[in-house]
Short mmCIF file of C-alpha atoms in Angstrom, two decimals:
data_model
loop_
_atom_site.label_atom_id
_atom_site.label_comp_id
_atom_site.label_asym_id
_atom_site.label_seq_id
_atom_site.Cartn_x
_atom_site.Cartn_y
_atom_site.Cartn_z
CA MET T 1 89.69 102.15 107.48
CA ASN T 2 88.61 105.85 107.85
CA SER T 3 85.86 107.47 105.92
CA ILE T 4 88.11 109.42 103.61
CA THR T 5 90.02 106.27 102.59
CA THR T 6 86.67 104.50 101.98
CA LYS T 7 85.27 107.48 100.01
CA HIS T 8 88.43 107.54 97.68
CA SER T 9 88.39 103.71 97.35
CA PHE T 10 84.73 103.91 96.23
CA LYS T 11 85.53 106.60 93.66
CA PHE T 12 88.40 104.58 92.37
CA ILE T 13 86.34 101.50 91.86
CA LEU T 14 83.23 103.34 90.52
CA LEU T 15 85.35 105.21 87.94
CA VAL T 16 87.08 102.03 86.83
CA ILE T 17 83.81 100.30 86.39
CA LEU T 18 82.21 103.09 84.56
CA GLN T 19 85.22 103.48 82.23
CA VAL T 20 85.39 99.86 81.26
CA THR T 21 81.77 99.01 81.09
CA LEU T 22 80.30 102.30 79.71
CA PHE T 23 82.93 104.86 78.42
CA ASN T 24 85.30 102.39 76.67
CA HIS T 25 82.22 101.42 74.41
CA ILE T 26 81.52 104.93 73.32
CA ASN T 27 83.33 105.27 70.03
CA PHE T 28 81.94 108.32 68.46
CA LEU T 29 82.85 108.73 64.78
CA GLY T 30 85.23 105.80 65.05
CA TYR T 31 87.90 107.61 67.27
CA ILE T 32 86.43 109.79 69.83
CA ASN T 33 86.30 108.19 73.30
CA PRO T 34 85.82 109.85 76.73
CA TYR T 35 88.34 108.85 79.40
CA VAL T 36 86.54 109.92 82.54
CA TYR T 37 88.65 107.80 84.96
CA ILE T 38 91.14 110.59 84.98
CA LEU T 39 88.60 112.47 87.09
CA PHE T 40 90.18 110.63 90.06
CA VAL T 41 93.63 111.92 89.31
CA ILE T 42 92.57 115.48 88.52
CA PHE T 43 90.51 116.05 91.55
CA TYR T 44 92.44 113.93 94.16
CA PRO T 45 92.97 115.94 97.35
CA THR T 46 96.12 118.04 97.33
CA ASN T 47 96.98 117.59 101.05
CA ASN T 48 97.41 113.73 100.78
CA SER T 49 100.79 111.93 100.27
CA ARG T 50 102.38 112.33 97.00
CA VAL T 51 103.80 108.81 96.99
CA VAL T 52 100.46 107.23 97.81
CA PHE T 53 98.90 109.39 94.97
CA MET T 54 101.43 108.43 92.41
CA VAL T 55 100.99 104.59 93.31
CA THR T 56 97.23 104.95 93.26
CA SER T 57 97.29 106.75 89.97
CA PHE T 58 99.42 103.87 88.49
CA PHE T 59 96.99 101.28 89.80
CA LEU T 60 94.10 103.24 88.31
CA GLY T 61 95.63 103.18 84.89
CA LEU T 62 96.65 99.60 85.38
CA ALA T 63 93.07 98.56 86.19
CA VAL T 64 91.83 100.29 83.12
CA ASP T 65 94.66 98.61 80.97
CA LEU T 66 93.74 95.23 82.38
CA PHE T 67 90.08 95.40 81.44
CA SER T 68 90.85 97.31 78.14
CA ASP T 69 93.80 94.97 77.09
CA SER T 70 95.84 98.05 76.27
CA GLY T 71 99.23 97.01 77.44
CA GLY T 72 100.12 99.72 80.01
CA ILE T 73 99.32 102.98 78.08
CA HIS T 74 96.71 104.12 80.50
CA ALA T 75 98.91 103.47 83.50
CA ALA T 76 101.69 105.51 81.90
CA ALA T 77 99.37 108.35 80.89
CA ALA T 78 97.86 108.41 84.44
CA VAL T 79 101.22 108.45 86.07
CA THR T 80 102.42 111.21 83.73
CA ILE T 81 99.57 113.54 84.70
CA ALA T 82 99.93 112.60 88.35
CA TYR T 83 103.60 113.56 88.26
CA LEU T 84 102.85 116.95 86.36
CA ARG T 85 99.81 117.76 88.46
CA PRO T 86 101.53 120.00 91.19
CA GLY T 87 102.88 122.31 88.59
CA PHE T 88 99.48 122.76 86.98
CA LEU T 89 97.76 123.13 90.37
CA LYS T 90 100.25 125.95 91.16
CA SER T 91 99.70 127.76 87.85
CA ALA T 92 95.96 127.33 87.88
CA PHE T 93 95.18 128.10 91.56
CA GLY T 94 98.25 130.00 92.58
CA THR T 95 98.42 130.83 96.40
CA LEU T 96 95.57 128.40 97.27
CA TYR T 97 97.83 125.60 96.28
CA GLU T 98 100.96 126.87 97.94
CA HIS T 99 98.91 126.99 101.17
CA ASN T 100 97.29 123.61 100.58
CA HIS T 101 93.80 125.23 100.56
CA VAL T 102 92.63 123.98 97.23
CA LYS T 103 89.17 122.69 97.58
CA PHE T 104 87.82 121.86 94.01
CA ASP T 105 84.24 122.16 94.98
CA ASN T 106 84.79 125.83 95.99
CA THR T 107 87.20 127.01 93.32
CA ASP T 108 86.51 129.36 90.36
CA PHE T 109 85.14 127.60 87.35
CA GLY T 110 87.67 129.35 85.04
CA ALA T 111 90.69 127.95 86.95
CA LYS T 112 89.08 124.55 87.26
CA PHE T 113 88.48 124.56 83.50
CA ILE T 114 92.07 125.48 82.62
CA TYR T 115 93.45 122.97 84.99
CA THR T 116 91.13 120.21 83.83
CA THR T 117 91.87 121.07 80.11
CA LEU T 118 95.57 121.05 80.43
CA LEU T 119 95.88 117.73 82.35
CA THR T 120 93.38 116.11 79.98
CA LEU T 121 95.25 117.23 76.90
CA ILE T 122 98.61 115.86 78.25
CA HIS T 123 96.91 112.73 79.38
CA HIS T 124 95.40 112.19 75.85
CA PHE T 125 98.54 113.14 74.07
CA VAL T 126 100.63 110.60 75.96
CA LEU T 127 97.95 108.02 75.63
CA PHE T 128 97.59 108.34 71.90
CA THR T 129 101.24 108.67 71.36
CA LEU T 130 101.93 105.42 73.12
CA GLU T 131 98.95 103.76 71.34
CA ILE T 132 99.90 104.80 67.78
CA PHE T 133 103.64 105.04 68.37
CA SER T 134 104.62 106.36 65.00
CA ALA T 135 106.12 109.83 64.29
CA THR T 136 104.79 109.68 60.79
CA ARG T 137 101.29 109.71 62.12
CA ILE T 138 101.60 112.75 64.30
CA LEU T 139 98.59 114.49 62.72
CA HIS T 140 96.43 111.48 63.64
CA ILE T 141 97.77 111.56 67.16
CA LEU T 142 96.97 115.30 67.36
CA GLN T 143 93.52 114.80 65.81
CA LYS T 144 92.64 111.97 68.34
CA THR T 145 94.02 114.00 71.10
CA LEU T 146 92.04 117.13 70.17
CA PHE T 147 88.64 115.43 69.68
CA SER T 148 88.82 112.95 72.48
CA SER T 149 90.09 115.69 74.87
CA SER T 150 87.22 117.89 73.87
CA PHE T 151 84.68 115.07 74.54
CA THR T 152 86.43 114.20 77.83
CA ILE T 153 86.57 117.68 79.14
CA LEU T 154 82.93 118.09 78.46
CA MET T 155 82.14 114.88 80.36
CA LEU T 156 84.55 115.76 83.20
CA LEU T 157 83.00 119.25 83.70
CA LEU T 158 79.48 117.97 83.53
CA ILE T 159 80.17 115.31 86.16
CA SER T 160 82.11 117.73 88.35
CA VAL T 161 79.28 120.31 88.16
CA ILE T 162 76.59 117.67 88.79
CA PHE T 163 78.31 116.20 91.71
CA SER T 164 79.96 119.23 93.33
CA ARG T 165 78.86 120.31 96.74
CA LYS T 166 79.19 124.11 96.59
CA THR T 167 79.24 125.71 100.03
CA GLN T 168 78.31 129.23 100.42
#
């Protein structure tokens, strides 16, 4: 196994462990939960195989589902943002993405914020739509999406700022 695969495997395992042991137990005001495991999907390198990325995203969501007893909703939400990710990369980073030169540690904070926000909102909307699964409770779905997304985005940006290696 090469060092890049080992590094991604470690991130995968660490994020699943943190999600199921720590972040799943944060239940602020009864319905606000951070889902930081999506950090793996959001900041996965752009030059790797798309098929491997989609399968890895599925297994990431499935691992969280298995430990959370949530019936596949995390897997569905993770695969959804993994599938939609190239379009959001292109719109947020433009020519950097087209030439496969997106390095998340060296990108502009504004582009990273927009990209992270959009994928997090989509992930949470899919997640809560599948969890609640009722058209009559759309306001509740939107409320949970908005508040949990805000908390998750804050956590994701904090983690990415703390652990980024900015090169000058």
